[in-house]
Amino acid sequence: MQDHEAVALLKAKTVRVEVDRVLHCATPLVRKKDMPSFRAQKEAVMPSLRSTERRLAKDLERAMAYSAEIQKLIQVGSASKLSFSALNNKGESWYITHHMVSHNGKNRCVFNFSFQFQGQSLNESLLPGPTLGASLLGVLLRFHEHPVTISGDIKGMFHQVRLLPEDRPLLRFMWRDVKIDEPPDIFEWKDLLQAWNDWEGELRVIPSIHLARCYLPADVDQSSVTRDVHVFCDASRVAPKPLHSMQKLELCVAVTGAQLTKVIQKDLTLKVDQTILWTDSTTVLTWLQSESCRFKVFIGTRVAKILKSLLTSIHGITWIQRGTQLTTS
């Protein structure tokens, strides 16, 4: 439900704006319907600013890099310094903290949306919205499709999307270039922020991923080959609690196999001639060939899940007991 609300809000309020003769999309913050008015004084984030300054003061090189990052945001128009009249506005205002993260020799200025003040947090008051990015499994599957993979990135992707003027007061931050004896300047964001710390942390494991096999080897005549997908459904020897019979465990694994098959068929762009799911259990095969309404709730529900997962299949689905010999023509 929240996903639909977020999409509806974006469709209703997103507009096109021209910035330096270039058209950009300007979107609203996807606020929850019961989101209260946000109001915070700049003193709320002063302790965090002082903490960041103390860490930077111990390393001049990092301090210069941090200052350069913020100056870059200002120069490209992602953030702007607020005037005295704007600060005296009686409307909403909210401040976000920031700190430096260093990884692989790169220094990043990371903004913390989870900052809380008097029990309020901007993160908790916004709708999460639907997942728009491709799944990791889908990306890995498509990586195998051809011998050479080309990837691209949108430069400053999140900075290409602007914010509506009424939402900018909720994205203010303070900075004084590590000049602790001067009052800090207050800046306001004009575009979306890339502040997904958890996502950034997951990127660090990418160098350890190795994709060795290709679905389309260069030395194979692609016009004469057939492509089959085989999914093996095998119950683990370590049974979860509460304990189920082996037949029920095999059925649960068959559900997982059917769901995996649906994902593979959705994400693969290659033509698949046949999809075969293998199971050790003749009982599961019997259940799948019968009407789910004949069984008790546990079995009937899972049989229905399997049939529903494979109902919209674009390829032929075959269930086979493991150990059966396949004949080829």
CSV table of C-alpha atoms in Angstrom, one decimal:
chain,number,residue,atom,x,y,z
A,1,MET,CA,0.0,0.0,0.0
A,2,GLN,CA,2.8,2.4,0.9
A,3,ASP,CA,4.5,1.7,-2.4
A,4,HIS,CA,1.3,2.7,-4.3
A,5,GLU,CA,1.1,5.9,-2.2
A,6,ALA,CA,4.7,6.9,-3.0
A,7,VAL,CA,4.3,6.3,-6.7
A,8,ALA,CA,1.0,8.2,-6.8
A,9,LEU,CA,2.6,11.2,-5.0
A,10,LEU,CA,5.6,11.2,-7.4
A,11,LYS,CA,3.3,11.1,-10.4
A,12,ALA,CA,1.1,13.9,-9.1
A,13,LYS,CA,3.8,16.3,-8.1
A,14,THR,CA,6.9,15.7,-10.2
A,15,VAL,CA,7.6,18.5,-12.6
A,16,ARG,CA,10.2,19.5,-15.2
A,17,VAL,CA,12.5,22.4,-14.3
A,18,GLU,CA,15.2,24.1,-16.4
A,19,VAL,CA,18.6,24.5,-14.7
A,20,ASP,CA,21.4,26.1,-16.8
A,21,ARG,CA,19.5,25.3,-20.0
A,22,VAL,CA,19.2,21.6,-19.0
A,23,LEU,CA,15.8,20.0,-18.1
A,24,HIS,CA,15.7,18.1,-14.8
A,25,CYS,CA,12.9,16.4,-13.0
A,26,ALA,CA,11.9,18.0,-9.6
A,27,THR,CA,10.2,15.6,-7.2
A,28,PRO,CA,8.7,16.0,-3.8
A,29,LEU,CA,9.7,14.2,-0.6
A,30,VAL,CA,7.4,11.2,-0.4
A,31,ARG,CA,5.8,12.2,3.0
A,32,LYS,CA,3.5,9.9,4.9
A,33,LYS,CA,0.0,11.1,5.3
A,34,ASP,CA,0.4,11.5,9.1
A,35,MET,CA,3.8,13.2,8.9
A,36,PRO,CA,3.9,16.1,11.4
A,37,SER,CA,5.4,19.5,10.8
A,38,PHE,CA,9.2,19.4,11.2
A,39,ARG,CA,10.9,22.2,13.1
A,40,ALA,CA,14.5,22.1,14.6
A,41,GLN,CA,16.9,24.8,15.6
A,42,LYS,CA,20.4,24.7,14.3
A,43,GLU,CA,21.7,24.1,17.8
A,44,ALA,CA,20.3,20.6,17.5
A,45,VAL,CA,23.1,19.5,15.1
A,46,MET,CA,25.9,21.7,16.5
A,47,PRO,CA,27.3,18.8,18.7
A,48,SER,CA,27.6,16.6,15.6
A,49,LEU,CA,29.3,19.4,13.6
A,50,ARG,CA,31.9,19.9,16.4
A,51,SER,CA,32.5,16.2,16.5
A,52,THR,CA,33.2,16.1,12.8
A,53,GLU,CA,35.5,19.1,13.0
A,54,ARG,CA,37.5,17.5,15.9
A,55,ARG,CA,38.1,14.4,13.8
A,56,LEU,CA,39.1,16.5,10.7
A,57,ALA,CA,41.4,18.7,12.8
A,58,LYS,CA,43.6,15.7,13.5
A,59,ASP,CA,44.2,15.1,9.8
A,60,LEU,CA,44.8,18.1,7.6
A,61,GLU,CA,44.7,16.1,4.4
A,62,ARG,CA,41.2,14.7,5.2
A,63,ALA,CA,40.0,18.1,6.3
A,64,MET,CA,41.0,19.6,2.9
A,65,ALA,CA,39.3,16.7,1.1
A,66,TYR,CA,36.1,17.1,3.1
A,67,SER,CA,36.0,20.9,2.4
A,68,ALA,CA,36.6,20.3,-1.3
A,69,GLU,CA,33.7,17.8,-1.4
A,70,ILE,CA,31.3,20.4,0.1
A,71,GLN,CA,32.6,23.1,-2.1
A,72,LYS,CA,32.0,20.9,-5.1
A,73,LEU,CA,28.4,20.4,-4.1
A,74,ILE,CA,27.9,24.2,-3.9
A,75,GLN,CA,29.7,24.9,-7.2
A,76,VAL,CA,27.6,22.4,-9.2
A,77,GLY,CA,24.4,23.8,-7.7
A,78,SER,CA,23.4,20.8,-5.6
A,79,ALA,CA,23.3,23.0,-2.5
A,80,SER,CA,23.2,26.7,-1.9
A,81,LYS,CA,23.9,29.0,1.1
A,82,LEU,CA,20.9,30.5,2.7
A,83,SER,CA,20.3,34.2,3.1
A,84,PHE,CA,19.4,35.8,6.4
A,85,SER,CA,15.8,36.4,5.2
A,86,ALA,CA,15.4,32.7,4.4
A,87,LEU,CA,16.6,31.7,7.8
A,88,ASN,CA,13.9,33.9,9.4
A,89,ASN,CA,11.2,32.1,7.6
A,90,LYS,CA,8.6,30.7,10.1
A,91,GLY,CA,7.9,27.6,8.1
A,92,GLU,CA,9.4,24.1,8.4
A,93,SER,CA,13.1,23.6,8.9
A,94,TRP,CA,15.2,20.6,9.6
A,95,TYR,CA,18.9,19.9,9.8
A,96,ILE,CA,20.8,16.8,8.8
A,97,THR,CA,24.2,15.8,10.2
A,98,HIS,CA,27.2,14.8,8.0
A,99,HIS,CA,30.5,13.0,8.4
A,100,MET,CA,33.3,11.7,6.3
A,101,VAL,CA,33.7,8.1,5.1
A,102,SER,CA,36.9,7.0,3.5
A,103,HIS,CA,37.2,3.8,1.3
A,104,ASN,CA,39.7,2.7,-1.3
A,105,GLY,CA,41.4,6.1,-1.1
A,106,LYS,CA,38.2,8.0,-1.8
A,107,ASN,CA,36.7,10.5,0.7
A,108,ARG,CA,33.0,10.9,0.8
A,109,CYS,CA,30.8,13.3,2.6
A,110,VAL,CA,27.9,11.2,4.0
A,111,PHE,CA,24.6,12.8,5.2
A,112,ASN,CA,22.7,11.1,8.0
A,113,PHE,CA,18.9,11.2,7.4
A,114,SER,CA,18.3,9.0,10.5
A,115,PHE,CA,19.3,11.9,12.8
A,116,GLN,CA,16.7,12.3,15.5
A,117,PHE,CA,15.6,15.4,17.4
A,118,GLN,CA,12.9,15.5,20.0
A,119,GLY,CA,11.7,12.0,18.8
A,120,GLN,CA,11.4,13.0,15.2
A,121,SER,CA,13.4,11.5,12.3
A,122,LEU,CA,13.1,12.4,8.6
A,123,ASN,CA,13.8,8.8,7.6
A,124,GLU,CA,10.9,7.5,9.6
A,125,SER,CA,8.4,10.0,8.3
A,126,LEU,CA,8.9,9.3,4.6
A,127,LEU,CA,7.4,6.5,2.5
A,128,PRO,CA,10.0,3.9,1.5
A,129,GLY,CA,8.6,3.5,-2.0
A,130,PRO,CA,9.0,0.5,-4.4
A,131,THR,CA,12.3,-1.1,-5.3
A,132,LEU,CA,13.3,0.4,-8.7
A,133,GLY,CA,16.7,-1.1,-9.1
A,134,ALA,CA,17.4,-4.5,-10.6
A,135,SER,CA,17.8,-7.4,-8.2
A,136,LEU,CA,21.3,-8.6,-7.6
A,137,LEU,CA,20.3,-12.1,-8.7
A,138,GLY,CA,19.0,-10.8,-12.0
A,139,VAL,CA,22.2,-8.8,-12.6
A,140,LEU,CA,24.3,-11.9,-11.9
A,141,LEU,CA,22.2,-14.0,-14.2
A,142,ARG,CA,22.5,-11.5,-17.1
A,143,PHE,CA,26.3,-11.3,-16.5
A,144,HIS,CA,26.5,-14.9,-17.8
A,145,GLU,CA,24.6,-14.3,-21.0
A,146,HIS,CA,27.5,-13.0,-23.1
A,147,PRO,CA,31.3,-13.3,-23.1
A,148,VAL,CA,31.8,-9.5,-22.7
A,149,THR,CA,29.8,-7.4,-20.3
A,150,ILE,CA,29.5,-3.6,-20.6
A,151,SER,CA,28.4,-1.5,-17.6
A,152,GLY,CA,27.7,2.1,-17.4
A,153,ASP,CA,26.8,4.7,-14.7
A,154,ILE,CA,24.9,8.0,-14.7
A,155,LYS,CA,27.3,10.7,-13.5
A,156,GLY,CA,26.0,12.1,-10.2
A,157,MET,CA,22.7,10.3,-10.7
A,158,PHE,CA,21.0,11.5,-7.5
A,159,HIS,CA,22.2,15.1,-8.1
A,160,GLN,CA,20.3,15.1,-11.4
A,161,VAL,CA,17.0,15.0,-9.7
A,162,ARG,CA,15.9,18.3,-8.1
A,163,LEU,CA,13.7,18.9,-5.1
A,164,LEU,CA,10.6,21.0,-5.0
A,165,PRO,CA,11.2,24.4,-3.2
A,166,GLU,CA,8.7,23.5,-0.4
A,167,ASP,CA,10.7,20.5,0.6
A,168,ARG,CA,14.2,22.0,0.6
A,169,PRO,CA,13.9,23.5,4.2
A,170,LEU,CA,13.9,19.9,5.5
A,171,LEU,CA,17.3,19.3,4.0
A,172,ARG,CA,19.5,21.9,5.6
A,173,PHE,CA,23.1,21.4,6.9
A,174,MET,CA,25.8,23.5,8.5
A,175,TRP,CA,29.4,24.0,7.5
A,176,ARG,CA,32.2,26.5,8.4
A,177,ASP,CA,35.2,25.0,6.7
A,178,VAL,CA,36.7,23.8,10.0
A,179,LYS,CA,36.9,27.4,11.2
A,180,ILE,CA,35.7,26.7,14.7
A,181,ASP,CA,35.9,30.3,15.8
A,182,GLU,CA,33.4,31.5,13.2
A,183,PRO,CA,29.6,30.9,13.1
A,184,PRO,CA,28.6,28.2,10.7
A,185,ASP,CA,26.9,28.9,7.4
A,186,ILE,CA,23.6,27.2,6.7
A,187,PHE,CA,23.1,25.4,3.3
A,188,GLU,CA,20.0,23.9,1.7
A,189,TRP,CA,19.9,21.0,-0.7
A,190,LYS,CA,18.4,21.5,-4.1
A,191,ASP,CA,18.6,17.8,-5.3
A,192,LEU,CA,18.3,14.3,-3.9
A,193,LEU,CA,21.0,12.9,-1.7
A,194,GLN,CA,22.9,9.7,-2.1
A,195,ALA,CA,23.0,8.8,1.6
A,196,TRP,CA,22.4,5.1,1.6
A,197,ASN,CA,25.2,4.0,3.9
A,198,ASP,CA,24.1,0.4,4.1
A,199,TRP,CA,24.0,0.2,0.3
A,200,GLU,CA,27.4,1.8,0.0
A,201,GLY,CA,28.7,-0.8,2.5
A,202,GLU,CA,27.4,-3.6,0.3
A,203,LEU,CA,29.3,-2.3,-2.7
A,204,ARG,CA,32.6,-3.2,-0.9
A,205,VAL,CA,32.1,-6.9,-1.5
A,206,ILE,CA,31.8,-6.5,-5.3
A,207,PRO,CA,35.6,-7.1,-5.9
A,208,SER,CA,35.2,-10.5,-4.3
A,209,ILE,CA,32.5,-11.6,-6.8
A,210,HIS,CA,33.9,-13.8,-9.6
A,211,LEU,CA,31.8,-14.9,-12.6
A,212,ALA,CA,33.6,-17.7,-14.3
A,213,ARG,CA,31.0,-19.2,-16.7
A,214,CYS,CA,29.3,-17.7,-19.7
A,215,TYR,CA,26.0,-19.0,-21.1
A,216,LEU,CA,27.0,-18.2,-24.7
A,217,PRO,CA,30.6,-19.3,-25.3
A,218,ALA,CA,32.1,-17.7,-28.3
A,219,ASP,CA,33.1,-21.0,-29.9
A,220,VAL,CA,29.5,-22.4,-30.0
A,221,ASP,CA,27.2,-21.9,-32.9
A,222,GLN,CA,24.3,-20.1,-31.2
A,223,SER,CA,21.8,-20.8,-34.1
A,224,SER,CA,21.9,-24.5,-33.5
A,225,VAL,CA,21.8,-24.8,-29.8
A,226,THR,CA,18.9,-25.4,-27.4
A,227,ARG,CA,18.9,-23.8,-23.9
A,228,ASP,CA,17.4,-25.6,-20.9
A,229,VAL,CA,17.0,-24.4,-17.4
A,230,HIS,CA,17.3,-27.1,-14.7
A,231,VAL,CA,16.3,-26.4,-11.1
A,232,PHE,CA,17.1,-29.1,-8.5
A,233,CYS,CA,14.8,-29.1,-5.4
A,234,ASP,CA,16.5,-31.1,-2.6
A,235,ALA,CA,15.5,-30.8,1.1
A,236,SER,CA,18.4,-30.1,3.5
A,237,ARG,CA,19.4,-32.7,6.0
A,238,VAL,CA,19.2,-30.1,8.7
A,239,ALA,CA,15.5,-29.8,9.2
A,240,PRO,CA,14.1,-26.5,10.7
A,241,LYS,CA,12.0,-26.3,13.8
A,242,PRO,CA,9.2,-27.1,14.1
A,243,LEU,CA,10.0,-30.5,12.5
A,244,HIS,CA,8.1,-31.6,9.5
A,245,SER,CA,7.9,-34.9,7.7
A,246,MET,CA,10.4,-35.5,4.9
A,247,GLN,CA,7.5,-35.2,2.4
A,248,LYS,CA,6.6,-31.8,3.7
A,249,LEU,CA,10.2,-30.7,3.7
A,250,GLU,CA,10.5,-31.8,0.0
A,251,LEU,CA,7.3,-29.8,-0.7
A,252,CYS,CA,8.7,-26.7,0.9
A,253,VAL,CA,11.8,-27.0,-1.2
A,254,ALA,CA,9.7,-27.4,-4.3
A,255,VAL,CA,8.0,-24.0,-3.4
A,256,THR,CA,11.5,-22.4,-3.3
A,257,GLY,CA,12.4,-24.0,-6.5
A,258,ALA,CA,9.3,-22.7,-8.2
A,259,GLN,CA,9.9,-19.2,-7.0
A,260,LEU,CA,13.5,-19.3,-8.1
A,261,THR,CA,12.4,-20.5,-11.5
A,262,LYS,CA,10.0,-17.6,-11.8
A,263,VAL,CA,12.8,-15.2,-11.0
A,264,ILE,CA,15.2,-16.8,-13.5
A,265,GLN,CA,12.6,-16.6,-16.3
A,266,LYS,CA,11.8,-13.0,-15.5
A,267,ASP,CA,15.4,-11.8,-15.4
A,268,LEU,CA,17.0,-13.8,-18.2
A,269,THR,CA,16.9,-12.2,-21.7
A,270,LEU,CA,17.9,-15.4,-23.5
A,271,LYS,CA,15.4,-17.7,-25.2
A,272,VAL,CA,14.9,-20.8,-23.1
A,273,ASP,CA,13.5,-23.8,-24.8
A,274,GLN,CA,12.6,-26.0,-21.8
A,275,THR,CA,12.6,-25.6,-18.0
A,276,ILE,CA,12.9,-28.7,-15.9
A,277,LEU,CA,12.5,-28.9,-12.1
A,278,TRP,CA,13.9,-31.9,-10.4
A,279,THR,CA,12.7,-33.4,-7.1
A,280,ASP,CA,13.5,-36.6,-5.1
A,281,SER,CA,9.9,-37.1,-4.0
A,282,THR,CA,7.3,-39.0,-5.9
A,283,THR,CA,4.8,-37.8,-3.3
A,284,VAL,CA,5.4,-34.1,-4.3
A,285,LEU,CA,4.9,-35.0,-7.9
A,286,THR,CA,1.6,-36.7,-7.0
A,287,TRP,CA,0.5,-33.6,-5.0
A,288,LEU,CA,1.3,-31.3,-7.9
A,289,GLN,CA,-0.8,-33.4,-10.3
A,290,SER,CA,-3.8,-33.3,-8.0
A,291,GLU,CA,-6.2,-30.5,-7.1
A,292,SER,CA,-4.9,-28.5,-4.1
A,293,CYS,CA,-8.4,-28.2,-2.6
A,294,ARG,CA,-8.2,-32.0,-1.8
A,295,PHE,CA,-5.4,-31.6,0.7
A,296,LYS,CA,-5.0,-30.2,4.2
A,297,VAL,CA,-4.1,-26.5,4.7
A,298,PHE,CA,-0.3,-27.0,4.9
A,299,ILE,CA,0.0,-29.1,1.7
A,300,GLY,CA,-2.8,-27.3,-0.3
A,301,THR,CA,-1.4,-23.9,0.4
A,302,ARG,CA,2.1,-24.8,-0.9
A,303,VAL,CA,0.8,-26.7,-3.9
A,304,ALA,CA,-1.2,-23.6,-4.8
A,305,LYS,CA,1.9,-21.4,-4.4
A,306,ILE,CA,3.9,-23.6,-6.7
A,307,LEU,CA,1.2,-23.6,-9.4
A,308,LYS,CA,0.7,-19.9,-9.0
A,309,SER,CA,4.5,-19.2,-9.4
A,310,LEU,CA,4.6,-21.2,-12.6
A,311,LEU,CA,1.2,-20.3,-14.0
A,312,THR,CA,2.5,-17.3,-15.9
A,313,SER,CA,5.5,-19.1,-17.2
A,314,ILE,CA,6.5,-18.2,-20.8
A,315,HIS,CA,8.4,-21.5,-21.2
A,316,GLY,CA,7.3,-25.1,-20.8
A,317,ILE,CA,7.6,-26.4,-17.3
A,318,THR,CA,8.3,-30.1,-16.5
A,319,TRP,CA,8.6,-31.7,-13.1
A,320,ILE,CA,10.8,-34.9,-13.1
A,321,GLN,CA,11.9,-37.2,-10.3
A,322,ARG,CA,15.6,-37.2,-9.8
A,323,GLY,CA,17.3,-40.4,-11.1
A,324,THR,CA,15.0,-40.4,-14.2
A,325,GLN,CA,17.0,-40.6,-17.5
A,326,LEU,CA,16.2,-37.8,-20.0
A,327,THR,CA,16.1,-38.9,-23.6
A,328,THR,CA,17.5,-36.6,-26.3
A,329,SER,CA,16.8,-36.6,-30.0
